């Protein structure tokens, strides 16, 4: 889905172009709807609740058997080993399918995904985008990626190795904070532009623009 219109894209692209006027560094911006589908998390929850349902039946089978007897007309009968096994399997399958369908609803899926898992997946996806779009694609290896993942409410700043060696992680944290102030207010384009300006200032200190510097990477915001 698209989060920004053409005018908002221009806000970010113009910020990138302006920031690069004073540095040989190259800034790439990526706005993603999500960084992962988290299907494995849904699978774990479905398997866990299926196992729980089967365990409960094994522990206290009578309520389940009484319910089944009432559903088929209220006639009590002697349960065989095969029927008990079938009921156990059926309960597990029902619990698995229902859980899978329920947790496949995005708000619940993200709510039930542990924070560290989300953070790790966003970081991994940011690194992938960086490797494709910025890493070692500039003459001096001075590319920086600003990555925003909307569904996860996470952002990442990834830099080429020469930059990472000179700029402490807390410096990028300050840029991230300025960016998120705007984004939390719903100003996505303005937030990314603020992050771009902060990153540009840092790059201009360590990698000032040379007279023969050329724009090596597109300034436009990439929305995926």
PDB file of N, CA, C and O in Angstrom, residues 164-197:
ATOM      1  N   UNK A 164      30.462   3.854   9.253  1.00  0.00           N
ATOM      2  CA  UNK A 164      30.197   3.201  10.538  1.00  0.00           C
ATOM      3  C   UNK A 164      31.404   3.264  11.465  1.00  0.00           C
ATOM      4  O   UNK A 164      31.256   3.331  12.688  1.00  0.00           O
ATOM      5  N   UNK A 165      32.610   3.261  10.893  1.00  0.00           N
ATOM      6  CA  UNK A 165      33.822   3.324  11.710  1.00  0.00           C
ATOM      7  C   UNK A 165      34.012   4.693  12.360  1.00  0.00           C
ATOM      8  O   UNK A 165      34.613   4.811  13.426  1.00  0.00           O
ATOM      9  N   UNK A 166      33.487   5.729  11.716  1.00  0.00           N
ATOM     10  CA  UNK A 166      33.694   7.092  12.201  1.00  0.00           C
ATOM     11  C   UNK A 166      32.534   7.625  13.037  1.00  0.00           C
ATOM     12  O   UNK A 166      32.736   8.495  13.890  1.00  0.00           O
ATOM     13  N   UNK A 167      31.344   7.109  12.780  1.00  0.00           N
ATOM     14  CA  UNK A 167      30.147   7.667  13.425  1.00  0.00           C
ATOM     15  C   UNK A 167      29.613   6.683  14.462  1.00  0.00           C
ATOM     16  O   UNK A 167      29.203   5.579  14.118  1.00  0.00           O
ATOM     17  N   UNK A 168      29.598   7.064  15.739  1.00  0.00           N
ATOM     18  CA  UNK A 168      29.066   6.186  16.789  1.00  0.00           C
ATOM     19  C   UNK A 168      27.570   5.934  16.597  1.00  0.00           C
ATOM     20  O   UNK A 168      26.851   6.774  16.034  1.00  0.00           O
ATOM     21  N   UNK A 169      27.113   4.804  17.096  1.00  0.00           N
ATOM     22  CA  UNK A 169      25.708   4.419  16.937  1.00  0.00           C
ATOM     23  C   UNK A 169      24.767   5.434  17.578  1.00  0.00           C
ATOM     24  O   UNK A 169      23.666   5.684  17.076  1.00  0.00           O
ATOM     25  N   UNK A 170      25.203   6.059  18.694  1.00  0.00           N
ATOM     26  CA  UNK A 170      24.319   7.005  19.380  1.00  0.00           C
ATOM     27  C   UNK A 170      24.039   8.247  18.540  1.00  0.00           C
ATOM     28  O   UNK A 170      23.007   8.909  18.715  1.00  0.00           O
ATOM     29  N   UNK A 171      24.944   8.571  17.620  1.00  0.00           N
ATOM     30  CA  UNK A 171      24.713   9.716  16.729  1.00  0.00           C
ATOM     31  C   UNK A 171      23.524   9.424  15.822  1.00  0.00           C
ATOM     32  O   UNK A 171      22.651  10.282  15.611  1.00  0.00           O
ATOM     33  N   UNK A 172      23.485   8.212  15.292  1.00  0.00           N
ATOM     34  CA  UNK A 172      22.335   7.828  14.468  1.00  0.00           C
ATOM     35  C   UNK A 172      21.079   7.773  15.320  1.00  0.00           C
ATOM     36  O   UNK A 172      19.970   8.032  14.835  1.00  0.00           O
ATOM     37  N   UNK A 173      21.247   7.453  16.600  1.00  0.00           N
ATOM     38  CA  UNK A 173      20.089   7.421  17.498  1.00  0.00           C
ATOM     39  C   UNK A 173      19.440   8.789  17.625  1.00  0.00           C
ATOM     40  O   UNK A 173      18.210   8.899  17.696  1.00  0.00           O
ATOM     41  N   UNK A 174      20.250   9.843  17.631  1.00  0.00           N
ATOM     42  CA  UNK A 174      19.712  11.202  17.699  1.00  0.00           C
ATOM     43  C   UNK A 174      18.923  11.532  16.427  1.00  0.00           C
ATOM     44  O   UNK A 174      17.857  12.147  16.490  1.00  0.00           O
ATOM     45  N   UNK A 175      19.463  11.122  15.297  1.00  0.00           N
ATOM     46  CA  UNK A 175      18.755  11.344  14.032  1.00  0.00           C
ATOM     47  C   UNK A 175      17.444  10.571  14.018  1.00  0.00           C
ATOM     48  O   UNK A 175      16.410  11.070  13.547  1.00  0.00           O
ATOM     49  N   UNK A 176      17.489   9.348  14.552  1.00  0.00           N
ATOM     50  CA  UNK A 176      16.289   8.526  14.624  1.00  0.00           C
ATOM     51  C   UNK A 176      15.229   9.189  15.496  1.00  0.00           C
ATOM     52  O   UNK A 176      14.034   9.201  15.166  1.00  0.00           O
ATOM     53  N   UNK A 177      15.658   9.760  16.614  1.00  0.00           N
ATOM     54  CA  UNK A 177      14.715  10.397  17.534  1.00  0.00           C
ATOM     55  C   UNK A 177      14.025  11.578  16.874  1.00  0.00           C
ATOM     56  O   UNK A 177      12.801  11.749  17.000  1.00  0.00           O
ATOM     57  N   UNK A 178      14.783  12.412  16.163  1.00  0.00           N
ATOM     58  CA  UNK A 178      14.195  13.553  15.469  1.00  0.00           C
ATOM     59  C   UNK A 178      13.189  13.100  14.424  1.00  0.00           C
ATOM     60  O   UNK A 178      12.133  13.726  14.236  1.00  0.00           O
ATOM     61  N   UNK A 179      13.505  12.013  13.755  1.00  0.00           N
ATOM     62  CA  UNK A 179      12.622  11.482  12.730  1.00  0.00           C
ATOM     63  C   UNK A 179      11.313  10.963  13.330  1.00  0.00           C
ATOM     64  O   UNK A 179      10.219  11.243  12.834  1.00  0.00           O
ATOM     65  N   UNK A 180      11.419  10.246  14.425  1.00  0.00           N
ATOM     66  CA  UNK A 180      10.239   9.607  15.015  1.00  0.00           C
ATOM     67  C   UNK A 180       9.304  10.611  15.674  1.00  0.00           C
ATOM     68  O   UNK A 180       8.101  10.340  15.809  1.00  0.00           O
ATOM     69  N   UNK A 181       9.824  11.753  16.103  1.00  0.00           N
ATOM     70  CA  UNK A 181       8.952  12.787  16.679  1.00  0.00           C
ATOM     71  C   UNK A 181       7.866  13.173  15.680  1.00  0.00           C
ATOM     72  O   UNK A 181       6.679  13.278  16.022  1.00  0.00           O
ATOM     73  N   UNK A 182       8.257  13.386  14.438  1.00  0.00           N
ATOM     74  CA  UNK A 182       7.306  13.762  13.389  1.00  0.00           C
ATOM     75  C   UNK A 182       6.419  12.580  12.988  1.00  0.00           C
ATOM     76  O   UNK A 182       5.209  12.730  12.808  1.00  0.00           O
ATOM     77  N   UNK A 183       7.036  11.413  12.855  1.00  0.00           N
ATOM     78  CA  UNK A 183       6.297  10.246  12.381  1.00  0.00           C
ATOM     79  C   UNK A 183       5.196   9.850  13.361  1.00  0.00           C
ATOM     80  O   UNK A 183       4.094   9.464  12.961  1.00  0.00           O
ATOM     81  N   UNK A 184       5.472   9.948  14.660  1.00  0.00           N
ATOM     82  CA  UNK A 184       4.461   9.615  15.670  1.00  0.00           C
ATOM     83  C   UNK A 184       3.257  10.537  15.598  1.00  0.00           C
ATOM     84  O   UNK A 184       2.168  10.189  16.078  1.00  0.00           O
ATOM     85  N   UNK A 185       3.424  11.708  14.989  1.00  0.00           N
ATOM     86  CA  UNK A 185       2.320  12.642  14.807  1.00  0.00           C
ATOM     87  C   UNK A 185       1.641  12.463  13.456  1.00  0.00           C
ATOM     88  O   UNK A 185       0.781  13.250  13.075  1.00  0.00           O
ATOM     89  N   UNK A 186       2.047  11.413  12.747  1.00  0.00           N
ATOM     90  CA  UNK A 186       1.452  11.132  11.442  1.00  0.00           C
ATOM     91  C   UNK A 186       2.114  11.856  10.289  1.00  0.00           C
ATOM     92  O   UNK A 186       1.658  11.755   9.150  1.00  0.00           O
ATOM     93  N   UNK A 187       3.191  12.590  10.556  1.00  0.00           N
ATOM     94  CA  UNK A 187       3.901  13.327   9.512  1.00  0.00           C
ATOM     95  C   UNK A 187       5.057  12.469   8.996  1.00  0.00           C
ATOM     96  O   UNK A 187       6.216  12.684   9.345  1.00  0.00           O
ATOM     97  N   UNK A 188       4.729  11.498   8.173  1.00  0.00           N
ATOM     98  CA  UNK A 188       5.730  10.530   7.727  1.00  0.00           C
ATOM     99  C   UNK A 188       6.796  11.186   6.860  1.00  0.00           C
ATOM    100  O   UNK A 188       7.997  11.021   7.094  1.00  0.00           O
ATOM    101  N   UNK A 189       6.372  11.928   5.856  1.00  0.00           N
ATOM    102  CA  UNK A 189       7.326  12.566   4.946  1.00  0.00           C
ATOM    103  C   UNK A 189       8.203  13.562   5.698  1.00  0.00           C
ATOM    104  O   UNK A 189       9.427  13.594   5.517  1.00  0.00           O
ATOM    105  N   UNK A 190       7.575  14.366   6.547  1.00  0.00           N
ATOM    106  CA  UNK A 190       8.334  15.354   7.312  1.00  0.00           C
ATOM    107  C   UNK A 190       9.317  14.678   8.270  1.00  0.00           C
ATOM    108  O   UNK A 190      10.434  15.167   8.479  1.00  0.00           O
ATOM    109  N   UNK A 191       8.911  13.553   8.838  1.00  0.00           N
ATOM    110  CA  UNK A 191       9.788  12.812   9.732  1.00  0.00           C
ATOM    111  C   UNK A 191      11.000  12.264   9.005  1.00  0.00           C
ATOM    112  O   UNK A 191      12.141  12.389   9.481  1.00  0.00           O
ATOM    113  N   UNK A 192      10.771  11.649   7.833  1.00  0.00           N
ATOM    114  CA  UNK A 192      11.905  11.125   7.069  1.00  0.00           C
ATOM    115  C   UNK A 192      12.818  12.252   6.596  1.00  0.00           C
ATOM    116  O   UNK A 192      14.049  12.116   6.574  1.00  0.00           O
ATOM    117  N   UNK A 193      12.217  13.388   6.241  1.00  0.00           N
ATOM    118  CA  UNK A 193      13.028  14.535   5.824  1.00  0.00           C
ATOM    119  C   UNK A 193      13.897  15.035   6.976  1.00  0.00           C
ATOM    120  O   UNK A 193      15.059  15.402   6.772  1.00  0.00           O
ATOM    121  N   UNK A 194      13.349  15.024   8.191  1.00  0.00           N
ATOM    122  CA  UNK A 194      14.126  15.434   9.362  1.00  0.00           C
ATOM    123  C   UNK A 194      15.301  14.484   9.582  1.00  0.00           C
ATOM    124  O   UNK A 194      16.427  14.917   9.876  1.00  0.00           O
ATOM    125  N   UNK A 195      15.047  13.188   9.429  1.00  0.00           N
ATOM    126  CA  UNK A 195      16.119  12.205   9.548  1.00  0.00           C
ATOM    127  C   UNK A 195      17.183  12.403   8.484  1.00  0.00           C
ATOM    128  O   UNK A 195      18.386  12.293   8.766  1.00  0.00           O
ATOM    129  N   UNK A 196      16.744  12.696   7.279  1.00  0.00           N
ATOM    130  CA  UNK A 196      17.685  12.941   6.179  1.00  0.00           C
ATOM    131  C   UNK A 196      18.577  14.143   6.486  1.00  0.00           C
ATOM    132  O   UNK A 196      19.796  14.103   6.282  1.00  0.00           O
ATOM    133  N   UNK A 197      17.978  15.223   6.993  1.00  0.00           N
ATOM    134  CA  UNK A 197      18.775  16.420   7.302  1.00  0.00           C
ATOM    135  C   UNK A 197      19.810  16.136   8.383  1.00  0.00           C
ATOM    136  O   UNK A 197      20.959  16.587   8.298  1.00  0.00           O
TER     137      UNK A 197
END
